[in-house]
Short mmCIF file of C-alpha atoms and ligand atoms in Angstrom, two decimals:
data_model
loop_
_atom_site.label_atom_id
_atom_site.label_comp_id
_atom_site.label_asym_id
_atom_site.label_seq_id
_atom_site.Cartn_x
_atom_site.Cartn_y
_atom_site.Cartn_z
CA MET G 1 -11.78 -44.27 -45.49
CA LYS G 2 -8.46 -45.28 -44.47
CA MET G 3 -7.81 -41.29 -44.98
CA ASN G 4 -10.84 -40.29 -42.15
CA SER G 5 -10.05 -42.99 -39.84
CA ARG G 6 -5.83 -41.40 -39.96
CA SER G 7 -7.24 -37.51 -39.81
CA ARG G 8 -9.45 -38.70 -37.12
CA LEU G 9 -6.59 -40.14 -36.05
CA MET G 10 -4.65 -36.96 -36.36
CA THR G 11 -7.09 -35.23 -34.64
CA LEU G 12 -7.72 -37.52 -31.18
CA TRP G 13 -3.69 -36.95 -30.85
CA PHE G 14 -3.58 -33.38 -31.68
CA VAL G 15 -6.86 -33.16 -29.19
CA ILE G 16 -4.86 -35.27 -26.30
CA SER G 17 -1.41 -33.07 -27.12
CA VAL G 18 -3.03 -30.11 -26.28
CA ALA G 19 -5.35 -31.20 -23.48
CA LEU G 20 -1.49 -32.48 -21.77
CA CYS G 21 0.12 -29.00 -22.57
CA PHE G 22 -2.40 -27.64 -21.01
CA ASN G 23 -1.94 -29.86 -18.27
CA ALA G 24 1.16 -29.62 -17.74
CA ARG G 25 1.33 -25.79 -17.94
CA ASN G 26 -1.62 -25.44 -15.23
CA SER G 27 -0.05 -27.70 -12.94
CA VAL G 28 3.00 -25.49 -12.78
CA SER G 29 1.43 -22.32 -12.01
CA ALA G 30 -1.04 -24.15 -9.94
CA SER G 31 2.14 -25.36 -7.78
CA LYS G 32 3.67 -22.32 -7.73
CA GLN G 33 0.21 -20.26 -7.03
CA CYS G 34 0.53 -19.69 -2.90
CA ASN G 35 -2.98 -19.38 -1.89
CA PHE G 36 -2.73 -16.70 0.95
CA PRO G 37 -5.67 -17.54 2.96
CA ALA G 38 -5.12 -13.80 4.82
CA ILE G 39 -3.64 -10.90 4.46
CA PHE G 40 -1.72 -9.00 7.53
CA ASN G 41 -1.17 -5.29 6.50
CA PHE G 42 1.20 -2.30 8.05
CA GLY G 43 1.51 1.54 6.93
CA ASP G 44 0.14 4.63 6.62
CA SER G 45 -2.44 6.04 4.67
CA ASN G 46 -1.45 4.81 1.17
CA SER G 47 -3.05 1.64 2.67
CA ASP G 48 -5.17 2.73 6.02
CA THR G 49 -8.82 1.27 5.26
CA GLY G 50 -10.63 2.70 8.82
CA GLY G 51 -7.56 2.50 11.55
CA LEU G 52 -6.97 6.13 11.95
CA SER G 53 -10.85 7.23 11.51
CA ALA G 54 -11.66 4.64 14.59
CA ALA G 55 -9.54 6.36 16.85
CA PHE G 56 -9.53 10.18 15.65
CA GLY G 57 -13.08 10.57 13.93
CA GLN G 58 -13.88 9.87 10.05
CA PRO G 59 -12.52 12.05 7.02
CA GLY G 60 -15.82 13.57 5.90
CA PRO G 61 -17.90 14.10 2.23
CA PRO G 62 -16.81 13.37 -0.74
CA GLN G 63 -14.15 10.93 0.61
CA GLY G 64 -15.27 7.16 -0.61
CA MET G 65 -17.56 9.26 -3.52
CA THR G 66 -16.77 7.06 -6.41
CA TYR G 67 -16.57 3.21 -4.94
CA PHE G 68 -18.18 3.29 -1.41
CA HIS G 69 -20.62 6.40 -1.87
CA HIS G 70 -19.93 7.26 2.05
CA PRO G 71 -16.34 8.34 3.58
CA ALA G 72 -15.19 4.60 4.45
CA GLY G 73 -12.40 5.19 6.70
CA ARG G 74 -10.05 6.20 3.70
CA TYR G 75 -8.29 9.13 2.58
CA CYS G 76 -9.81 8.13 -1.11
CA ASP G 77 -12.22 8.54 -3.54
CA GLY G 78 -12.32 4.73 -3.23
CA ARG G 79 -10.32 1.66 -2.99
CA LEU G 80 -6.69 1.62 -2.11
CA ILE G 81 -3.88 -0.69 -3.97
CA VAL G 82 -4.58 -2.91 -0.63
CA ASP G 83 -8.03 -3.08 -1.20
CA PHE G 84 -7.04 -4.51 -5.06
CA ILE G 85 -4.86 -6.40 -3.13
CA ALA G 86 -7.16 -8.37 -1.58
CA LYS G 87 -9.78 -8.45 -4.36
CA LYS G 88 -6.91 -9.99 -6.61
CA LEU G 89 -6.10 -12.81 -3.99
CA GLY G 90 -9.78 -13.22 -3.75
CA LEU G 91 -10.18 -12.23 -0.07
CA PRO G 92 -12.66 -9.60 1.49
CA TYR G 93 -11.56 -6.11 2.04
CA LEU G 94 -9.43 -5.73 5.29
CA ASN G 95 -10.87 -4.40 8.07
CA ALA G 96 -9.06 -2.22 10.50
CA PHE G 97 -7.34 -3.70 13.49
CA LEU G 98 -8.98 -0.43 15.35
CA ASP G 99 -12.33 -0.69 14.30
CA SER G 100 -14.30 -2.78 16.08
CA VAL G 101 -17.77 -2.58 15.32
CA GLY G 102 -18.59 -4.86 12.40
CA SER G 103 -15.11 -6.28 11.86
CA ASN G 104 -14.78 -9.43 10.58
CA TYR G 105 -10.81 -10.86 10.57
CA SER G 106 -11.16 -14.16 9.27
CA HIS G 107 -9.30 -13.71 6.29
CA GLY G 108 -6.79 -10.60 7.50
CA ALA G 109 -6.68 -7.67 9.42
CA ASN G 110 -4.91 -4.06 8.54
CA PHE G 111 -2.91 -2.05 10.94
CA ALA G 112 -2.26 0.59 8.73
CA THR G 113 -3.27 3.85 9.95
CA ALA G 114 -2.87 7.17 8.01
CA GLY G 115 -0.29 9.66 9.19
CA SER G 116 1.73 6.27 10.50
CA THR G 117 5.73 6.06 10.77
CA ILE G 118 8.25 4.23 11.23
CA ARG G 119 10.00 5.41 13.64
CA PRO G 120 7.84 7.12 16.63
CA GLN G 121 7.32 10.66 16.42
CA ASN G 122 7.69 13.27 19.60
CA THR G 123 4.65 15.28 18.22
CA THR G 124 0.98 14.57 18.99
CA LEU G 125 -1.02 13.97 15.91
CA HIS G 126 -2.96 17.82 16.19
CA GLN G 127 0.70 19.58 16.82
CA SER G 128 1.46 21.19 13.41
CA GLY G 129 3.96 18.32 11.84
CA GLY G 130 2.36 15.69 14.11
CA PHE G 131 1.59 12.60 13.28
CA SER G 132 -0.32 9.33 14.01
CA PRO G 133 0.73 7.78 17.37
CA PHE G 134 0.32 4.43 15.48
CA SER G 135 3.44 3.76 14.20
CA LEU G 136 5.18 1.12 13.28
CA ASP G 137 6.59 -0.11 16.09
CA VAL G 138 3.35 0.14 17.95
CA GLN G 139 1.21 -1.90 15.16
CA PHE G 140 3.81 -4.54 15.77
CA ASN G 141 2.78 -4.88 19.52
CA GLN G 142 -1.52 -4.72 17.88
CA PHE G 143 -0.26 -7.59 15.43
CA SER G 144 0.99 -9.57 18.45
CA ASP G 145 -2.34 -8.90 20.71
CA PHE G 146 -3.89 -9.17 17.77
CA GLN G 147 -2.25 -13.05 17.16
CA ARG G 148 -2.40 -14.18 21.07
CA ARG G 149 -5.89 -13.01 21.74
CA THR G 150 -7.97 -14.32 18.39
CA GLN G 151 -6.40 -17.90 19.21
CA ILE G 152 -7.39 -17.66 23.20
CA PHE G 153 -11.12 -16.76 21.24
CA ARG G 154 -11.31 -18.54 18.57
CA ASN G 155 -10.84 -22.04 20.80
CA LYS G 156 -13.98 -20.95 22.36
CA GLY G 157 -15.87 -21.55 19.03
CA GLY G 158 -19.21 -19.94 18.54
CA VAL G 159 -19.36 -17.07 16.56
CA TYR G 160 -15.32 -16.46 17.38
CA GLU G 161 -14.97 -19.26 15.23
CA THR G 162 -16.05 -17.47 12.09
CA LEU G 163 -14.59 -13.82 12.70
CA LEU G 164 -11.17 -14.86 13.76
CA PRO G 165 -8.76 -16.41 11.81
CA LYS G 166 -7.05 -20.26 12.29
CA ALA G 167 -3.85 -20.16 13.91
CA GLU G 168 -1.57 -21.92 10.49
CA TYR G 169 -2.98 -18.23 8.58
CA PHE G 170 -0.74 -16.35 10.52
CA SER G 171 2.36 -18.57 8.75
CA GLN G 172 0.59 -18.64 5.55
CA ALA G 173 -0.77 -15.23 5.58
CA LEU G 174 0.74 -12.70 3.08
CA TYR G 175 2.30 -9.42 5.24
CA THR G 176 2.32 -6.23 3.17
CA PHE G 177 4.17 -3.08 3.88
CA ASP G 178 3.49 0.46 2.84
CA ILE G 179 5.17 2.47 5.05
CA GLY G 180 7.98 5.58 5.21
CA GLN G 181 6.57 7.85 3.74
CA ASN G 182 5.64 9.83 6.38
CA ASP G 183 9.07 9.83 7.91
CA LEU G 184 10.64 11.79 5.22
CA ALA G 185 7.54 14.68 5.31
CA SER G 186 7.79 14.87 9.02
CA GLY G 187 11.27 16.01 8.31
CA TYR G 188 9.93 18.43 5.93
CA PHE G 189 6.91 19.50 8.05
CA HIS G 190 10.09 20.04 11.18
CA ASN G 191 11.91 22.51 8.06
CA MET G 192 14.77 20.48 7.81
CA SER G 193 16.67 20.22 4.75
CA THR G 194 16.83 17.36 2.63
CA ASP G 195 20.44 16.18 3.63
CA GLN G 196 18.99 16.28 7.53
CA VAL G 197 16.35 13.60 6.50
CA ARG G 198 19.04 12.05 4.52
CA ALA G 199 20.47 11.71 7.68
CA TYR G 200 18.33 9.90 9.46
CA VAL G 201 17.25 7.49 6.70
CA PRO G 202 19.53 4.82 8.10
CA ASP G 203 18.05 5.00 11.79
CA VAL G 204 14.33 4.63 10.30
CA LEU G 205 15.22 1.59 8.24
CA ASP G 206 17.17 0.24 11.15
CA GLN G 207 13.65 0.36 12.66
CA PHE G 208 11.62 -0.86 9.89
CA LYS G 209 14.32 -4.03 9.96
CA ASN G 210 13.32 -5.10 13.39
CA VAL G 211 9.98 -5.12 12.53
CA ILE G 212 10.35 -7.89 9.81
CA LYS G 213 12.42 -10.04 12.17
CA TYR G 214 9.54 -9.52 14.85
CA ILE G 215 6.92 -10.56 12.40
CA TYR G 216 9.26 -13.63 11.32
CA ASN G 217 9.72 -14.56 15.16
CA HIS G 218 5.66 -14.84 15.66
CA GLY G 219 5.26 -17.43 12.32
CA GLY G 220 5.09 -14.47 9.13
CA ARG G 221 7.02 -16.64 6.15
CA SER G 222 6.36 -14.08 2.86
CA PHE G 223 6.76 -10.54 2.49
CA TRP G 224 4.89 -8.08 -0.35
CA VAL G 225 7.19 -4.58 0.51
CA HIS G 226 6.28 -1.36 -1.15
CA ASN G 227 8.66 1.34 -1.44
CA THR G 228 7.92 4.62 -1.31
CA GLY G 229 6.43 6.87 -3.83
CA PRO G 230 7.60 9.98 -5.33
CA VAL G 231 6.51 12.26 -2.52
CA GLY G 232 8.27 15.05 -4.64
CA CYS G 233 5.50 14.87 -6.99
CA LEU G 234 2.44 15.29 -4.21
CA PRO G 235 1.14 18.63 -3.95
CA TYR G 236 0.84 18.78 -0.29
CA ILE G 237 4.95 18.67 -0.32
CA MET G 238 5.74 20.73 -3.60
CA ASP G 239 3.18 23.57 -1.77
CA LEU G 240 5.09 23.09 1.42
CA HIS G 241 8.42 23.83 0.33
CA PRO G 242 8.91 25.02 -3.42
CA VAL G 243 11.91 24.16 -4.79
CA LYS G 244 13.25 26.78 -7.80
CA ARG G 245 12.42 26.22 -11.38
CA SER G 246 15.89 24.22 -12.21
CA LEU G 247 14.92 21.54 -9.78
CA VAL G 248 11.55 20.51 -11.20
CA ASP G 249 11.39 17.79 -13.55
CA LYS G 250 9.80 17.27 -16.97
CA ALA G 251 7.16 15.77 -14.95
CA GLY G 252 6.32 19.03 -13.33
CA CYS G 253 7.74 17.25 -9.57
CA ALA G 254 10.36 18.91 -6.89
CA THR G 255 13.63 16.86 -8.00
CA PRO G 256 15.20 16.46 -4.38
CA TYR G 257 12.72 15.27 -2.36
CA ASN G 258 12.35 12.60 -5.33
CA GLU G 259 16.18 12.22 -4.89
CA VAL G 260 15.17 11.33 -0.52
CA ALA G 261 12.78 9.05 -1.58
CA LYS G 262 15.18 7.12 -4.04
CA PHE G 263 18.06 7.42 -1.96
CA PHE G 264 14.89 5.66 0.41
CA ASN G 265 14.46 2.99 -1.53
CA ARG G 266 17.94 2.24 -2.31
CA GLU G 267 18.62 2.10 1.18
CA LEU G 268 15.35 -0.27 1.60
CA LYS G 269 16.25 -2.70 -0.83
CA LYS G 270 19.74 -3.30 0.95
CA VAL G 271 17.90 -3.90 4.14
CA VAL G 272 15.58 -6.45 2.20
CA VAL G 273 18.86 -8.60 0.55
CA GLN G 274 19.74 -8.40 4.43
CA LEU G 275 16.88 -9.59 5.44
CA ARG G 276 16.86 -12.53 3.25
CA LYS G 277 20.04 -13.67 4.23
CA GLU G 278 19.25 -13.09 8.19
CA LEU G 279 15.52 -15.28 7.77
CA PRO G 280 16.25 -18.85 5.92
CA LEU G 281 12.43 -18.91 5.28
CA ALA G 282 11.42 -15.70 4.26
CA ALA G 283 10.22 -14.79 1.18
CA ILE G 284 10.40 -10.98 0.93
CA THR G 285 9.08 -9.26 -2.35
CA TYR G 286 10.60 -5.58 -2.92
CA VAL G 287 7.94 -4.00 -5.20
CA ASP G 288 8.96 -0.65 -7.19
CA VAL G 289 5.62 1.30 -6.26
CA TYR G 290 7.81 4.46 -6.52
CA ALA G 291 8.48 3.67 -10.82
CA ALA G 292 4.73 2.09 -10.82
CA LYS G 293 3.43 5.89 -9.47
CA TYR G 294 5.71 7.99 -11.18
CA SER G 295 5.02 6.01 -14.46
CA LEU G 296 1.37 7.86 -13.79
CA ILE G 297 2.33 11.02 -13.24
CA SER G 298 5.68 11.34 -16.13
CA HIS G 299 3.04 9.34 -18.49
CA PRO G 300 -0.48 10.02 -17.68
CA LYS G 301 -2.27 9.81 -21.26
CA LYS G 302 -0.46 6.28 -21.38
CA HIS G 303 -2.23 5.33 -18.28
CA GLY G 304 -6.13 6.75 -19.38
CA PHE G 305 -5.49 10.00 -17.14
CA GLU G 306 -6.07 13.67 -18.09
CA GLU G 307 -4.39 15.17 -14.93
CA PRO G 308 -1.02 14.10 -13.32
CA LEU G 309 -0.14 16.26 -10.71
CA ARG G 310 -3.13 19.00 -9.12
CA ALA G 311 -5.39 17.48 -6.75
CA CYS G 312 -9.08 16.76 -7.63
CA CYS G 313 -10.12 17.54 -4.35
CA GLY G 314 -9.45 20.84 -2.67
CA HIS G 315 -8.75 24.68 -2.80
CA GLY G 316 -6.83 26.81 -4.71
CA GLY G 317 -2.97 27.70 -5.48
CA LYS G 318 -0.89 25.76 -7.96
CA TYR G 319 -2.06 22.52 -7.10
CA ASN G 320 -5.65 22.79 -6.12
CA TYR G 321 -3.95 21.87 -2.72
CA ASN G 322 -4.21 24.30 0.51
CA LEU G 323 -3.00 22.30 3.80
CA HIS G 324 -5.74 24.27 5.99
CA MET G 325 -8.44 23.91 3.62
CA GLY G 326 -8.13 19.97 2.76
CA CYS G 327 -10.57 17.70 0.26
CA GLY G 328 -14.26 18.40 1.89
CA ALA G 329 -13.31 21.93 3.86
CA LYS G 330 -16.27 24.08 4.40
CA ILE G 331 -16.43 27.42 5.57
CA LYS G 332 -19.05 29.64 7.35
CA ARG G 333 -20.04 32.61 5.50
CA GLY G 334 -23.72 34.41 6.44
CA GLY G 335 -24.37 31.50 9.14
CA LYS G 336 -24.41 29.00 6.04
CA GLU G 337 -21.66 26.52 5.44
CA ILE G 338 -20.20 26.70 1.90
CA LEU G 339 -17.89 23.76 0.64
CA VAL G 340 -14.96 25.43 -0.66
CA ALA G 341 -12.93 21.94 -1.07
CA LYS G 342 -14.89 20.41 -3.49
CA PRO G 343 -13.52 17.32 -6.14
CA CYS G 344 -13.57 17.69 -9.63
CA LYS G 345 -16.08 16.64 -11.82
CA ASP G 346 -14.11 13.12 -13.10
CA PRO G 347 -11.91 11.41 -10.29
CA SER G 348 -11.30 8.55 -12.53
CA VAL G 349 -8.72 11.08 -14.97
CA TRP G 350 -7.52 12.45 -12.19
CA VAL G 351 -3.67 10.91 -10.56
CA ASN G 352 -3.82 12.84 -7.26
CA TRP G 353 -7.32 12.85 -5.04
CA ASP G 354 -6.61 15.40 -2.06
CA GLY G 355 -2.84 16.66 -2.60
CA VAL G 356 -1.28 13.81 -0.48
CA HIS G 357 -3.75 10.71 -1.85
CA TYR G 358 -4.08 8.90 -5.05
CA THR G 359 -7.07 8.28 -6.46
CA GLN G 360 -8.89 4.71 -6.66
CA ALA G 361 -8.57 4.98 -10.36
CA ALA G 362 -4.73 5.83 -9.78
CA ASN G 363 -4.50 2.83 -7.34
CA LYS G 364 -5.65 0.47 -9.62
CA ARG G 365 -3.64 1.21 -11.87
CA VAL G 366 -0.30 0.66 -9.82
CA LEU G 367 -1.85 -2.80 -8.86
CA GLU G 368 -2.39 -3.38 -12.14
CA GLN G 369 1.53 -2.76 -12.88
CA ILE G 370 2.95 -4.28 -10.34
CA VAL G 371 0.65 -7.49 -9.96
CA ASP G 372 2.41 -9.42 -12.37
CA GLY G 373 5.64 -9.20 -11.12
CA ALA G 374 7.12 -6.62 -13.45
CA PHE G 375 7.92 -4.44 -10.65
CA SER G 376 9.43 -6.62 -7.99
CA ASP G 377 12.64 -7.81 -6.95
CA PRO G 378 12.67 -10.65 -7.55
CA PRO G 379 10.01 -10.60 -10.21
CA ILE G 380 7.34 -12.31 -8.33
CA PRO G 381 3.69 -11.65 -8.98
CA LEU G 382 1.47 -11.28 -6.50
CA ASN G 383 -0.44 -14.79 -6.28
CA MET G 384 3.44 -16.40 -6.12
CA ALA G 385 4.60 -14.10 -3.44
CA CYS G 386 5.18 -17.16 -0.75
CA HIS G 387 8.55 -18.47 -2.67
CA ARG G 388 12.02 -16.58 -2.66
CA ASN G 389 12.34 -17.15 -6.27
CA LEU G 390 10.53 -18.15 -9.67
C1 LIG K 401 11.94 11.11 19.85
O1 LIG K 401 13.10 11.23 21.11
C2 LIG K 401 13.99 10.04 21.37
C3 LIG K 401 14.34 10.46 22.82
O2 LIG K 401 14.62 11.61 22.89
C4 LIG K 401 14.86 10.58 20.18
O3 LIG K 401 15.95 9.21 20.46
C5 LIG K 401 14.10 9.68 18.60
O4 LIG K 401 15.14 9.52 17.40
C6 LIG K 401 13.27 10.91 18.27
N1 LIG K 401 11.95 10.67 17.44
C7 LIG K 401 12.27 11.60 16.26
C8 LIG K 401 11.58 11.02 15.74
O5 LIG K 401 13.07 12.59 16.45
C1 LIG K 402 -16.74 -13.55 8.17
O1 LIG K 402 -16.22 -13.68 6.93
C2 LIG K 402 -15.85 -15.24 6.70
C3 LIG K 402 -15.38 -15.26 5.30
O2 LIG K 402 -16.07 -14.11 4.38
C4 LIG K 402 -17.10 -15.74 6.50
O3 LIG K 402 -17.40 -16.93 6.16
C5 LIG K 402 -18.07 -15.68 7.88
O4 LIG K 402 -19.06 -16.12 8.19
C6 LIG K 402 -18.03 -13.98 8.07
N1 LIG K 402 -18.37 -13.92 9.68
C7 LIG K 402 -19.48 -13.39 10.19
C8 LIG K 402 -19.97 -13.32 11.47
O5 LIG K 402 -20.68 -12.69 9.30
C1 LIG K 403 8.84 25.94 9.48
O1 LIG K 403 8.91 27.04 8.67
C2 LIG K 403 7.54 27.95 8.55
C3 LIG K 403 8.02 29.36 7.79
O2 LIG K 403 9.12 29.92 8.06
C4 LIG K 403 7.35 28.26 9.83
O3 LIG K 403 6.21 29.18 10.10
C5 LIG K 403 6.80 26.85 10.88
O4 LIG K 403 6.59 27.12 12.05
C6 LIG K 403 8.30 26.14 11.01
N1 LIG K 403 8.11 24.76 11.67
C7 LIG K 403 8.68 24.43 12.50
C8 LIG K 403 8.00 23.02 12.84
O5 LIG K 403 9.26 24.92 13.03
#
């Protein structure tokens, strides 16, 4: 009898202390969680969810084949890293700012377009080596206009209230960036040497820095900045200017282009450090997407991939990539259209989708690697990125 009540007491004590312990833990992490109500994204095709296609036409099938089952404005068989970011934060996938029909911006907007650069280019999209006219400065102008006009319309009530973000979301939102790859690629497309490209990187980053400051002045506080990926591992670069064997690394990537990307990233990290000093209320997390992507390419098996370098969807050559016959390209033969740049059987085991972009499976693996802060500086997880420190 005595033993029994004592052991009961012990059990009760145990249950209570476990409960207290759990509670304490939950409240610590709960207070650190940011509950972002919206995402505003800036970038290039790595995060374009329909911007370029709204302005210049949809990329055709087999884009979107794995997830949306139809082209969905993304250069991918399915979802992008930014889609997985939205999902992780419990928010709907972002609609492109340029996509006026059927879009719902209540939880953010996407200003990224494929082919975007940080610096405005002096070429049109249809020239060789031409990139998107929606460079980062233009994306900022669009954001600024979006912020001002959504509030005018939101005040009219009715359906506008359900389609447009609340005013306070602009300071509570997560601002995400994935841009710079095309600033490097544009130099290579103009036949510049890696030294020439390296030489203009500081100018590119100055312009990036300005845009972060402008957004801060518009109320933005939480910034999640992806660095640029290993562009020297992408078929479109390796096919354009192949390098000597001695300059190919163990993973099969062209070292000189990756060295420039790493240089860009080191300089970007310095810019982030300066910005933290200049913008005292900003939490700016630098995310090493380069390392996360390179890991997929250098250790594919570890991540469940079988084919790390060649394009899943393309035509011919060493990398199943041909600049003039991109994914989905058809030719006419005897009055019939024949699909020559077909997708691989199982994109889920391929890292590269079309020679330029990653597959949905790869994008998902990148997100899984970065989401907990293992690739962040400071080591802040995605859902705590409103904090300057842990
Ligand atoms: C475009 O032209 C302007 C004016 O000549 C120049 O300042 C700028 O650097 C050029 N942009 C690029 C990406 O070359
Ligand atoms: C827009 O999306 C939000 C959040 O998903 C939803 O509550 C709202 O009803 C949507 N508005 C319309 C008009 O569909
Ligand atoms: C780059 O060089 C290639 C091969 O020499 C040439 O065909 C192409 O027109 C050049 N591109 C530019 C933008 O100068």
